[in-house]
Amino acid sequence: MRMTKTQTRYVCQECGRVAASYMGKCPQCGSFSSMVEEIIHDEPATKSTAVRGLTGRSAPRSIGDISAGDEDRIRVPIEEFARVLGGGIVPGSIVLVGGDPGIGKSTLMLQMAMEMASPFGSAQGKRVLYVSGEESERQIKMRATRLNNGKKELPKNLLLVTETNLEIILNHISEVKPELLIVDSIQTVYLSSMDSSAGSVSQVRECSSQLRELAKTSGISVFVIGHVTKEGTIAGPRVLEHIVDTVLYLEGDRFQAYRLLRSVKNRFGATSEVGVFEMREGGLVEVTNPSEAFLAERMVNAAGSSIAVTMEGTRPILVEVQGLTSPTQFGNARRTANGVDFNRLLLISAVLTRRVGLKLAEQDVFVNVVGGLQIDEPAADLAIAAAIASSWKDVSVKADAVLIGEIGLAGELRMPSQMQARLREAQKLGFKTAIVPKALRKGEGYPKGIEIVEVRSVDQALNAALGSKEKPKSPPHMA
Ligand code: TYD
Ligand code: MG
C-alpha cells in the first residue's frame, strides 16, 4: 500500500523551473519572487492521457510513404499572415500567437477566423471554432461586425463559445469537429484536475500539451493566443515555446498604427519572417509595401533624418531614423533610444565623439525610428550615426541616399549580409545613392541603377552623406 501524501513544489512563473523549496531568485532565469507554490498529487497530472486516449494509435511507416507536401497547407487569404506561417496553415499544427495585451492579437485571430470561415474566400468556408476566455460571445460578435464593416453577412461556419474549462472545450471540439481552433487566451483556460490556478505555468503547460495532442491526433490546426507580461503572476508564453510548432509574436508600439507579426520559431518554414499590418478603424490592414509606408511622412531635407535599410527576415525594409542632439541642461548628458538598442546608441555616440570628433559629451542625444519599428540590426548603425551627426551639424543628409553598414569601435565599417536585396529595395523606392562599406572581397556585385559610394570609415561615410551647409558640392566619390 502506498501512502498518499500531499507534496508541494515551487514553480518559477517566468521560466517554469521547478524547485523543492522556495527560492527568492530563480536559479534558471534569475527572476526575483517568481516562485509560486503548487500542490502536487501522488498521481502527477502531467501526463496527457486524456487526449492521447482518443485516437492514440501509432505505427512506423516508411519515410517515402509519408506525405509532407506543401500542397497540404491550408491557404490563408491574408497574405502577410501566410508569409509568416511559411505559406499557409499546416493541418494538425499548433501555433502560438504571443504579444503584449492590447496589441491586437484577438483582432488578428478573429479576422483570420472570419476569412477562413467565409464561403466566398479561397479558404471556402472552413469550420472554425473560436474559444474565448477573455470576452463574451456578444463582445466578439460586435467586434466581428465592426471588422466585417457591414460588407457581407458573418460566416455561418464560424462558431463562438466563451469557455475556460479545457475538458468542456475538448467536448465542444469533438461535437463541432472544427478544422481550425482558436483559443483566446491560453492564460484563461484550465484543467480542473490540477490545483493551480489558470495562468500558472503548470496549467499553461499542461493545457497546451493537451491542445498539441489534440492537433496531432485529429489534424485540427490550433492557434493559441498568449499574453506576454513582465509580472510573474501570469505565466509568460515562454514555457509554451517548446510545446508548440510555431511561435508568432505580434509587436508594435501601442500608440502607433503599425504592427509586425514576426515568426520566431517555425517547424514548417523560415523563421524571422515578418508580416506588416496597420491597425485601423476596421481592424488590421495588410501593408504590402512596408518601406513606402514607413517613409510616407518623411520630411525630405530636414536635418537629423537618414534612411536605413533593415532586413526583416528575407524582406528588406527602408525606415527613417531620426536623431536629435541638444545641449545638456543638468550635468549628465542623456541618451534616449526609441526603436534602436540603447547600448548600440551609446557605442555609436562614443565612436562619433572619439573617431569623428563630434562633441557629444555635453549633448543629449535622442534617436527615434519612425513608425514604431524596432531595429536590432547593426546594419543600421551607419544610418543612426548619420542622423545624429546631421542634427549636430544642422546639415541634412542627402535626400536620395540610403546608408548601410555596421560600425566598429575604431570607426571602421563592416559589410552586413544580404546587400543585394537591400540595395534592390532602395533602388525600387527611387533612392539614387547608397553609402556602403567598401567590399574587401568581390561579392555578387551590386544591382545597376543605384550609385554605390564605398567608404571605409564613419568619417568618410558622413562626408559622403552630409552636404555642406554653405555651398552644396558635387557628390564626393571614394576611391
Ligand atoms: P485586441 O485584439 O483586443 O488586443 P489583444 O487581444 O492583443 O489584447 O486589440 C485591442 C486594440 O486594438 C484596442 O486598443 C483597439 C484596437 N482596435 C482598433 O484600433 N481597430 C479595430 O478594428 C479593433 C477590433 C481594435
Ligand atoms: Mg485579446
Short mmCIF file of C-alpha atoms and ligand atoms in Angstrom, two decimals:
data_model
loop_
_atom_site.label_atom_id
_atom_site.label_comp_id
_atom_site.label_asym_id
_atom_site.label_seq_id
_atom_site.Cartn_x
_atom_site.Cartn_y
_atom_site.Cartn_z
CA MET A 1 0.00 0.00 0.00
CA ARG A 2 1.28 3.43 -0.90
CA MET A 3 0.92 6.44 1.25
CA THR A 4 -0.89 9.27 -0.44
CA LYS A 5 0.88 12.36 0.62
CA THR A 6 0.31 15.88 -0.49
CA GLN A 7 3.52 17.45 -1.58
CA THR A 8 4.28 20.92 -2.67
CA ARG A 9 6.73 22.25 -5.13
CA TYR A 10 7.72 25.68 -6.30
CA VAL A 11 7.47 26.67 -9.92
CA CYS A 12 9.01 29.76 -11.44
CA GLN A 13 6.23 31.59 -13.26
CA GLU A 14 8.69 33.09 -15.68
CA CYS A 15 10.57 30.11 -16.99
CA GLY A 16 8.91 27.04 -15.47
CA ARG A 17 11.84 25.92 -13.34
CA VAL A 18 10.73 23.55 -10.61
CA ALA A 19 12.32 23.54 -7.16
CA ALA A 20 11.63 21.59 -4.00
CA SER A 21 11.83 24.60 -1.74
CA TYR A 22 11.11 28.27 -2.10
CA MET A 23 13.80 30.43 -3.61
CA GLY A 24 13.74 34.20 -3.77
CA LYS A 25 15.62 34.20 -7.03
CA CYS A 26 15.09 31.66 -9.74
CA PRO A 27 18.39 29.88 -10.44
CA GLN A 28 17.45 29.36 -14.08
CA CYS A 29 16.22 32.72 -15.33
CA GLY A 30 17.24 34.99 -12.49
CA SER A 31 13.78 36.41 -11.85
CA PHE A 32 13.03 37.58 -8.33
CA SER A 33 9.98 36.43 -6.34
CA SER A 34 8.73 34.43 -9.28
CA MET A 35 8.46 31.09 -7.47
CA VAL A 36 4.90 30.07 -6.67
CA GLU A 37 3.88 27.13 -4.52
CA GLU A 38 1.89 24.36 -6.17
CA ILE A 39 0.40 21.20 -4.75
CA ILE A 40 1.32 18.00 -6.49
CA HIS A 41 -0.65 14.85 -6.02
CA ASP A 42 0.71 11.38 -5.94
CA GLU A 43 -0.74 10.89 -9.37
CA PRO A 44 1.00 13.53 -11.38
CA ALA A 45 -1.37 15.38 -13.65
CA THR A 46 1.34 15.98 -16.19
CA LYS A 47 0.52 13.08 -18.49
CA SER A 48 -1.72 13.93 -21.38
CA THR A 49 -3.57 10.65 -21.23
CA ALA A 50 -6.95 12.26 -21.64
CA VAL A 51 -6.47 13.23 -25.23
CA ARG A 52 -3.94 10.67 -26.26
CA GLY A 53 -6.56 8.06 -25.47
CA LEU A 54 -8.92 9.42 -28.12
CA THR A 55 -7.19 8.20 -31.22
CA GLY A 56 -3.76 7.37 -29.87
CA ARG A 57 -2.52 4.91 -32.42
CA SER A 58 0.93 4.95 -33.86
CA ALA A 59 2.61 2.75 -36.41
CA PRO A 60 6.02 3.06 -38.03
CA ARG A 61 5.86 3.79 -41.73
CA SER A 62 8.42 4.10 -44.48
CA ILE A 63 9.56 7.69 -44.83
CA GLY A 64 8.66 7.58 -48.51
CA ASP A 65 5.03 6.82 -47.76
CA ILE A 66 4.58 9.80 -45.52
CA SER A 67 3.09 12.76 -47.29
CA ALA A 68 4.55 16.12 -46.39
CA GLY A 69 3.87 18.24 -49.41
CA ASP A 70 3.30 21.92 -49.30
CA GLU A 71 0.02 21.26 -51.10
CA ASP A 72 -1.25 20.05 -47.74
CA ARG A 73 -1.17 23.53 -46.34
CA ILE A 74 -4.43 25.36 -45.91
CA ARG A 75 -4.36 28.61 -47.83
CA VAL A 76 -4.74 31.74 -45.75
CA PRO A 77 -6.39 34.63 -47.57
CA ILE A 78 -4.34 37.12 -45.56
CA GLU A 79 -1.04 37.23 -47.46
CA GLU A 80 1.04 38.82 -44.72
CA PHE A 81 -0.18 36.16 -42.32
CA ALA A 82 0.50 33.33 -44.75
CA ARG A 83 4.02 34.62 -45.33
CA VAL A 84 4.86 34.43 -41.65
CA LEU A 85 3.43 30.93 -41.35
CA GLY A 86 5.64 29.80 -44.22
CA GLY A 87 2.93 29.63 -46.88
CA GLY A 88 -0.21 28.57 -45.09
CA ILE A 89 -1.60 26.65 -42.18
CA VAL A 90 -0.25 23.14 -41.71
CA PRO A 91 -3.06 20.80 -40.69
CA GLY A 92 -2.51 19.38 -37.24
CA SER A 93 -0.10 22.10 -36.23
CA ILE A 94 -0.26 24.25 -33.14
CA VAL A 95 0.70 27.89 -33.37
CA LEU A 96 1.25 30.32 -30.53
CA VAL A 97 0.40 33.95 -31.19
CA GLY A 98 2.04 35.99 -28.46
CA GLY A 99 2.20 39.68 -27.72
CA ASP A 100 1.54 42.44 -25.24
CA PRO A 101 -2.04 42.89 -24.04
CA GLY A 102 -3.99 45.21 -26.30
CA ILE A 103 -1.64 44.91 -29.24
CA GLY A 104 -4.26 43.30 -31.47
CA LYS A 105 -3.94 39.52 -31.10
CA SER A 106 -7.66 38.89 -30.74
CA THR A 107 -8.36 41.23 -33.62
CA LEU A 108 -5.92 39.42 -35.87
CA MET A 109 -7.19 35.97 -34.97
CA LEU A 110 -10.81 36.97 -35.36
CA GLN A 111 -10.06 38.44 -38.77
CA MET A 112 -8.31 35.27 -39.76
CA ALA A 113 -11.14 33.15 -38.39
CA MET A 114 -13.67 35.14 -40.42
CA GLU A 115 -11.60 34.86 -43.59
CA MET A 116 -11.14 31.14 -43.13
CA ALA A 117 -14.81 30.55 -42.44
CA SER A 118 -16.04 32.75 -45.26
CA PRO A 119 -17.72 30.72 -48.01
CA PHE A 120 -16.56 33.24 -50.62
CA GLY A 121 -12.84 33.34 -49.94
CA SER A 122 -10.23 30.89 -51.11
CA ALA A 123 -10.49 29.05 -47.81
CA GLN A 124 -14.02 28.03 -48.81
CA GLY A 125 -15.85 28.03 -45.57
CA LYS A 126 -13.68 26.10 -43.19
CA ARG A 127 -15.27 25.18 -39.91
CA VAL A 128 -13.70 27.41 -37.29
CA LEU A 129 -14.22 27.30 -33.55
CA TYR A 130 -13.21 30.41 -31.64
CA VAL A 131 -12.97 29.75 -27.92
CA SER A 132 -12.65 32.85 -25.80
CA GLY A 133 -11.99 33.10 -22.12
CA GLU A 134 -11.48 36.81 -22.32
CA GLU A 135 -14.58 38.20 -23.95
CA SER A 136 -18.23 37.28 -24.12
CA GLU A 137 -19.81 35.96 -27.30
CA ARG A 138 -21.66 39.27 -27.62
CA GLN A 139 -18.47 41.25 -27.45
CA ILE A 140 -16.81 39.10 -30.07
CA LYS A 141 -19.87 39.35 -32.29
CA MET A 142 -19.76 43.14 -32.00
CA ARG A 143 -16.11 43.20 -32.91
CA ALA A 144 -16.69 40.82 -35.81
CA THR A 145 -19.48 43.04 -37.12
CA ARG A 146 -17.18 46.01 -36.95
CA LEU A 147 -14.32 44.19 -38.64
CA ASN A 148 -16.68 43.00 -41.31
CA ASN A 149 -17.66 46.60 -41.94
CA GLY A 150 -21.22 45.61 -42.86
CA LYS A 151 -19.93 44.17 -46.10
CA LYS A 152 -21.46 40.76 -46.07
CA GLU A 153 -23.16 38.55 -43.57
CA LEU A 154 -20.97 36.93 -40.96
CA PRO A 155 -19.83 33.43 -41.93
CA LYS A 156 -22.04 30.68 -40.57
CA ASN A 157 -19.10 28.35 -40.22
CA LEU A 158 -17.50 30.49 -37.56
CA LEU A 159 -18.60 29.24 -34.15
CA LEU A 160 -18.02 31.16 -30.94
CA VAL A 161 -18.00 29.94 -27.38
CA THR A 162 -16.98 31.53 -24.12
CA GLU A 163 -15.39 28.79 -22.08
CA THR A 164 -12.30 28.32 -19.96
CA ASN A 165 -12.57 24.73 -18.75
CA LEU A 166 -10.41 22.70 -21.11
CA GLU A 167 -12.34 19.46 -20.55
CA ILE A 168 -15.51 21.19 -21.72
CA ILE A 169 -13.67 22.81 -24.60
CA LEU A 170 -12.46 19.38 -25.73
CA ASN A 171 -16.06 18.15 -25.59
CA HIS A 172 -17.14 21.05 -27.76
CA ILE A 173 -14.41 20.17 -30.21
CA SER A 174 -15.44 16.57 -30.57
CA GLU A 175 -19.02 17.71 -31.14
CA VAL A 176 -18.35 20.58 -33.52
CA LYS A 177 -15.40 18.96 -35.33
CA PRO A 178 -13.74 22.18 -36.45
CA GLU A 179 -10.88 22.30 -38.92
CA LEU A 180 -9.46 25.29 -37.14
CA LEU A 181 -9.46 26.02 -33.43
CA ILE A 182 -8.58 29.33 -31.83
CA VAL A 183 -8.04 29.56 -28.09
CA ASP A 184 -8.04 33.11 -26.72
CA SER A 185 -6.09 33.00 -24.48
CA ILE A 186 -4.05 30.11 -23.10
CA GLN A 187 -3.80 32.00 -19.80
CA THR A 188 -7.53 31.73 -19.23
CA VAL A 189 -8.02 28.01 -19.81
CA TYR A 190 -7.55 25.46 -17.06
CA LEU A 191 -7.85 21.80 -16.25
CA SER A 192 -9.97 21.20 -13.18
CA SER A 193 -7.84 18.18 -12.32
CA MET A 194 -4.99 20.47 -11.45
CA ASP A 195 -4.81 22.57 -8.33
CA SER A 196 -3.00 25.57 -9.61
CA SER A 197 -4.95 28.49 -10.97
CA ALA A 198 -5.48 29.34 -14.61
CA GLY A 199 -2.50 31.15 -16.00
CA SER A 200 0.08 29.43 -13.81
CA VAL A 201 2.99 27.77 -15.53
CA SER A 202 1.69 24.29 -14.79
CA GLN A 203 -1.77 25.00 -16.18
CA VAL A 204 -0.43 26.77 -19.22
CA ARG A 205 1.99 23.98 -19.95
CA GLU A 206 -0.46 21.17 -19.35
CA CYS A 207 -3.32 22.78 -21.27
CA SER A 208 -1.14 23.49 -24.25
CA SER A 209 0.27 19.97 -24.19
CA GLN A 210 -3.26 18.66 -24.40
CA LEU A 211 -4.08 21.02 -27.23
CA ARG A 212 -0.98 19.88 -29.07
CA GLU A 213 -2.00 16.29 -28.54
CA LEU A 214 -5.39 17.18 -29.96
CA ALA A 215 -3.84 18.82 -33.02
CA LYS A 216 -1.51 15.90 -33.73
CA THR A 217 -4.11 13.21 -33.34
CA SER A 218 -7.06 14.92 -35.00
CA GLY A 219 -5.42 17.07 -37.66
CA ILE A 220 -7.16 20.19 -36.36
CA SER A 221 -5.00 23.27 -36.70
CA VAL A 222 -4.82 25.06 -33.39
CA PHE A 223 -3.99 28.70 -32.74
CA VAL A 224 -3.31 29.67 -29.18
CA ILE A 225 -3.12 33.28 -28.05
CA GLY A 226 -0.76 34.08 -25.20
CA HIS A 227 -0.15 37.37 -23.44
CA VAL A 228 3.36 38.40 -22.67
CA THR A 229 3.66 40.33 -19.46
CA LYS A 230 6.57 41.25 -17.30
CA GLU A 231 4.88 40.40 -14.00
CA GLY A 232 5.42 36.93 -12.67
CA THR A 233 1.77 36.30 -11.88
CA ILE A 234 0.78 35.32 -15.39
CA ALA A 235 2.89 32.66 -17.00
CA GLY A 236 4.67 34.13 -19.96
CA PRO A 237 4.26 32.12 -23.13
CA ARG A 238 7.98 31.34 -22.95
CA VAL A 239 7.22 27.97 -21.39
CA LEU A 240 4.92 27.35 -24.32
CA GLU A 241 7.52 27.86 -26.97
CA HIS A 242 8.85 24.31 -26.65
CA ILE A 243 5.43 22.77 -26.87
CA VAL A 244 4.09 24.44 -29.98
CA ASP A 245 5.22 24.09 -33.60
CA THR A 246 5.27 27.74 -34.47
CA VAL A 247 5.67 30.87 -32.41
CA LEU A 248 4.48 34.17 -33.79
CA TYR A 249 4.80 37.47 -31.99
CA LEU A 250 2.66 40.45 -32.73
CA GLU A 251 4.68 43.53 -31.94
CA GLY A 252 4.47 47.24 -32.29
CA ASP A 253 4.12 50.42 -30.41
CA ARG A 254 0.63 50.61 -28.97
CA PHE A 255 0.46 54.28 -29.81
CA GLN A 256 1.49 53.77 -33.40
CA ALA A 257 -0.52 52.13 -36.10
CA TYR A 258 1.98 49.58 -37.41
CA ARG A 259 2.07 46.01 -36.18
CA LEU A 260 4.67 43.43 -37.07
CA LEU A 261 3.82 39.77 -36.98
CA ARG A 262 7.11 38.02 -36.53
CA SER A 263 7.88 34.32 -36.61
CA VAL A 264 10.47 33.37 -34.02
CA LYS A 265 10.09 29.62 -34.29
CA ASN A 266 8.64 27.63 -37.13
CA ARG A 267 8.84 23.90 -37.63
CA PHE A 268 7.30 24.37 -41.08
CA GLY A 269 9.03 27.37 -42.51
CA ALA A 270 11.67 30.03 -42.22
CA THR A 271 11.90 31.97 -39.00
CA SER A 272 12.27 35.70 -38.70
CA GLU A 273 9.74 36.24 -41.45
CA VAL A 274 7.71 39.33 -40.85
CA GLY A 275 4.23 40.38 -41.83
CA VAL A 276 3.35 44.05 -41.59
CA PHE A 277 -0.08 45.35 -40.68
CA GLU A 278 -1.64 48.65 -39.85
CA MET A 279 -4.26 48.94 -37.11
CA ARG A 280 -7.18 50.91 -38.45
CA GLU A 281 -10.79 51.51 -37.52
CA GLY A 282 -11.82 48.39 -39.37
CA GLY A 283 -9.12 46.16 -37.90
CA LEU A 284 -5.69 45.15 -39.13
CA VAL A 285 -4.95 46.01 -42.73
CA GLU A 286 -2.09 44.39 -44.61
CA VAL A 287 0.80 46.62 -45.55
CA THR A 288 2.18 45.07 -48.70
CA ASN A 289 4.82 47.70 -49.27
CA PRO A 290 6.18 48.48 -45.80
CA SER A 291 9.08 50.65 -46.97
CA GLU A 292 6.72 53.05 -48.67
CA ALA A 293 4.54 53.16 -45.59
CA PHE A 294 7.43 53.82 -43.22
CA LEU A 295 8.78 56.62 -45.40
CA ALA A 296 5.41 58.23 -46.11
CA GLU A 297 5.69 61.05 -43.59
CA ARG A 298 9.34 61.75 -44.09
CA MET A 299 10.47 65.37 -44.23
CA VAL A 300 12.99 65.44 -47.01
CA ASN A 301 15.95 67.75 -46.38
CA ALA A 302 15.32 68.09 -42.65
CA ALA A 303 18.46 67.84 -40.57
CA GLY A 304 18.61 64.79 -38.30
CA SER A 305 16.98 62.29 -40.59
CA SER A 306 18.51 59.41 -42.53
CA ILE A 307 17.35 56.24 -44.23
CA ALA A 308 18.39 52.77 -43.08
CA VAL A 309 17.75 49.53 -44.93
CA THR A 310 16.99 46.81 -42.44
CA MET A 311 16.27 43.14 -43.11
CA GLU A 312 13.19 41.66 -41.53
CA GLY A 313 13.63 38.02 -42.34
CA THR A 314 14.12 37.81 -46.06
CA ARG A 315 12.46 41.15 -46.64
CA PRO A 316 14.33 44.44 -46.77
CA ILE A 317 12.51 47.38 -45.21
CA LEU A 318 13.53 51.00 -45.51
CA VAL A 319 12.98 53.08 -42.41
CA GLU A 320 13.64 56.63 -41.41
CA VAL A 321 15.97 57.11 -38.45
CA GLN A 322 15.78 60.44 -36.68
CA GLY A 323 18.47 61.91 -34.49
CA LEU A 324 18.43 64.97 -32.31
CA THR A 325 21.24 66.48 -30.29
CA SER A 326 20.51 69.17 -27.79
CA PRO A 327 22.80 70.83 -25.22
CA THR A 328 22.63 69.11 -21.84
CA GLN A 329 20.86 71.15 -19.21
CA PHE A 330 21.62 69.47 -15.92
CA GLY A 331 25.02 67.87 -15.74
CA ASN A 332 24.85 64.37 -17.17
CA ALA A 333 24.33 64.06 -20.89
CA ARG A 334 21.46 61.72 -21.65
CA ARG A 335 20.96 59.24 -24.45
CA THR A 336 17.46 58.17 -25.39
CA ALA A 337 16.86 55.33 -27.81
CA ASN A 338 13.47 54.70 -29.34
CA GLY A 339 13.41 51.77 -31.73
CA VAL A 340 17.13 51.10 -31.55
CA ASP A 341 19.19 49.27 -28.98
CA PHE A 342 20.30 51.59 -26.17
CA ASN A 343 23.79 50.13 -25.91
CA ARG A 344 24.20 50.41 -29.63
CA LEU A 345 23.35 54.10 -29.35
CA LEU A 346 25.97 54.54 -26.62
CA LEU A 347 28.56 52.87 -28.82
CA ILE A 348 27.70 54.93 -31.87
CA SER A 349 27.73 58.16 -29.82
CA ALA A 350 31.15 57.26 -28.44
CA VAL A 351 32.52 56.48 -31.89
CA LEU A 352 31.16 59.78 -33.20
CA THR A 353 32.85 61.60 -30.32
CA ARG A 354 36.22 59.85 -30.49
CA ARG A 355 36.65 58.93 -34.15
CA VAL A 356 34.76 61.67 -35.92
CA GLY A 357 35.31 64.49 -33.45
CA LEU A 358 31.69 65.42 -32.81
CA LYS A 359 31.50 66.99 -29.37
CA LEU A 360 28.62 64.94 -27.99
CA ALA A 361 29.88 64.88 -24.40
CA GLU A 362 27.68 67.79 -23.39
CA GLN A 363 24.83 66.93 -25.70
CA ASP A 364 21.70 64.94 -25.03
CA VAL A 365 21.25 62.52 -27.91
CA PHE A 366 17.86 61.20 -28.97
CA VAL A 367 17.32 58.58 -31.63
CA ASN A 368 13.94 57.54 -32.92
CA VAL A 369 12.84 55.08 -35.58
CA VAL A 370 9.76 56.33 -37.38
CA GLY A 371 6.70 54.09 -37.45
CA GLY A 372 7.32 52.29 -34.16
CA LEU A 373 9.66 49.76 -35.72
CA GLN A 374 12.39 48.21 -33.57
CA ILE A 375 15.66 47.74 -35.44
CA ASP A 376 18.05 45.32 -33.81
CA GLU A 377 20.40 45.01 -36.72
CA PRO A 378 23.90 46.52 -36.63
CA ALA A 379 23.45 47.23 -40.35
CA ALA A 380 21.50 50.30 -39.26
CA ASP A 381 24.49 51.72 -37.31
CA LEU A 382 25.60 53.98 -40.09
CA ALA A 383 22.16 55.48 -40.60
CA ILE A 384 21.91 56.13 -36.86
CA ALA A 385 25.31 57.80 -36.87
CA ALA A 386 24.33 59.92 -39.85
CA ALA A 387 21.08 61.03 -38.22
CA ILE A 388 22.93 62.12 -35.08
CA ALA A 389 25.73 63.85 -36.98
CA SER A 390 23.22 65.51 -39.27
CA SER A 391 21.38 67.01 -36.31
CA TRP A 392 24.58 68.05 -34.56
CA LYS A 393 25.91 69.79 -37.66
CA ASP A 394 22.46 71.01 -38.63
CA VAL A 395 23.03 69.78 -42.16
CA SER A 396 20.63 67.42 -43.84
CA VAL A 397 21.57 64.01 -45.18
CA LYS A 398 21.35 63.79 -48.96
CA ALA A 399 17.69 63.15 -49.60
CA ASP A 400 18.16 60.40 -52.18
CA ALA A 401 20.75 58.41 -50.20
CA VAL A 402 20.49 55.33 -48.01
CA LEU A 403 23.16 54.33 -45.52
CA ILE A 404 24.03 50.73 -44.77
CA GLY A 405 26.83 49.50 -42.54
CA GLU A 406 27.87 48.19 -39.16
CA ILE A 407 30.19 50.42 -37.13
CA GLY A 408 33.23 49.07 -35.28
CA LEU A 409 34.91 50.66 -32.28
CA ALA A 410 37.72 52.07 -34.41
CA GLY A 411 35.19 53.87 -36.56
CA GLU A 412 35.60 51.30 -39.31
CA LEU A 413 32.67 49.94 -41.27
CA ARG A 414 31.66 46.35 -41.78
CA MET A 415 29.59 44.84 -44.50
CA PRO A 416 26.20 43.45 -43.47
CA SER A 417 24.71 40.41 -45.16
CA GLN A 418 22.17 40.45 -47.98
CA MET A 419 23.42 43.64 -49.59
CA GLN A 420 21.84 42.73 -52.92
CA ALA A 421 18.35 42.59 -51.51
CA ARG A 422 18.81 45.79 -49.54
CA LEU A 423 20.12 47.75 -52.49
CA ARG A 424 17.42 46.49 -54.81
CA GLU A 425 14.74 47.65 -52.38
CA ALA A 426 16.38 51.07 -52.06
CA GLN A 427 16.55 51.38 -55.81
CA LYS A 428 12.96 50.28 -56.21
CA LEU A 429 11.87 53.12 -53.95
CA GLY A 430 13.73 55.68 -56.00
CA PHE A 431 16.89 56.17 -53.98
CA LYS A 432 19.81 57.16 -56.17
CA THR A 433 22.78 56.65 -53.87
CA ALA A 434 23.80 54.00 -51.37
CA ILE A 435 26.63 54.66 -48.96
CA VAL A 436 28.05 51.27 -48.05
CA PRO A 437 31.22 49.75 -46.58
CA LYS A 438 33.97 49.10 -49.09
CA ALA A 439 33.89 45.45 -50.06
CA LEU A 440 37.09 43.62 -49.21
CA ARG A 441 36.11 40.62 -51.25
CA LYS A 442 34.38 40.83 -54.57
CA GLY A 443 30.84 39.73 -53.85
CA GLU A 444 27.91 39.06 -56.13
CA GLY A 445 28.11 42.57 -57.49
CA TYR A 446 25.59 45.28 -56.91
CA PRO A 447 22.37 46.00 -58.80
CA LYS A 448 22.52 48.63 -61.51
CA GLY A 449 20.59 51.87 -61.34
CA ILE A 450 21.80 52.95 -57.91
CA GLU A 451 25.10 54.70 -57.38
CA ILE A 452 27.24 52.86 -54.86
CA VAL A 453 29.52 55.02 -52.75
CA GLU A 454 32.01 52.77 -50.99
CA VAL A 455 33.58 54.07 -47.82
CA ARG A 456 35.89 52.62 -45.20
CA SER A 457 35.06 54.65 -42.12
CA VAL A 458 32.24 56.51 -40.43
CA ASP A 459 34.11 59.71 -41.12
CA GLN A 460 34.19 59.09 -44.86
CA ALA A 461 30.58 57.99 -44.84
CA LEU A 462 29.47 61.20 -43.17
CA ASN A 463 31.46 63.26 -45.66
CA ALA A 464 29.62 61.47 -48.42
CA ALA A 465 26.21 61.67 -46.80
CA LEU A 466 26.09 65.18 -45.42
CA GLY A 467 26.08 68.13 -47.75
CA SER A 468 27.91 71.18 -46.56
CA LYS A 469 25.88 73.96 -45.05
CA GLU A 470 27.43 76.80 -47.06
CA LYS A 471 27.60 75.66 -50.64
CA PRO A 472 26.48 72.32 -51.98
CA LYS A 473 29.30 70.37 -53.54
CA SER A 474 29.10 67.69 -56.18
CA PRO A 475 28.77 64.29 -54.58
CA PRO A 476 32.17 63.04 -53.43
CA HIS A 477 33.41 59.76 -54.79
CA MET A 478 35.56 57.47 -52.84
CA ALA A 479 38.42 55.54 -54.27
P1 TYD B 1 -7.10 43.32 -29.21
O1 TYD B 1 -7.17 42.47 -30.41
O2 TYD B 1 -8.23 43.25 -28.26
O3 TYD B 1 -5.74 43.09 -28.41
P2 TYD B 1 -5.20 41.78 -27.65
O4 TYD B 1 -6.11 40.66 -27.97
O5 TYD B 1 -3.81 41.62 -28.17
O6 TYD B 1 -5.18 42.13 -26.21
O7 TYD B 1 -6.89 44.79 -29.74
C1 TYD B 1 -7.16 45.85 -28.92
C2 TYD B 1 -6.82 47.16 -29.53
O8 TYD B 1 -7.00 47.24 -30.92
C3 TYD B 1 -7.72 48.16 -28.93
O9 TYD B 1 -6.93 49.10 -28.24
C4 TYD B 1 -8.46 48.79 -30.03
C5 TYD B 1 -7.73 48.40 -31.25
N1 TYD B 1 -8.60 48.13 -32.40
C6 TYD B 1 -8.63 49.01 -33.47
O10 TYD B 1 -7.95 50.03 -33.49
N2 TYD B 1 -9.44 48.72 -34.54
C7 TYD B 1 -10.21 47.61 -34.57
O11 TYD B 1 -10.93 47.39 -35.55
C8 TYD B 1 -10.19 46.73 -33.45
C9 TYD B 1 -11.03 45.49 -33.42
C10 TYD B 1 -9.36 47.02 -32.39
MG MG B 2 -7.44 39.73 -26.65
#
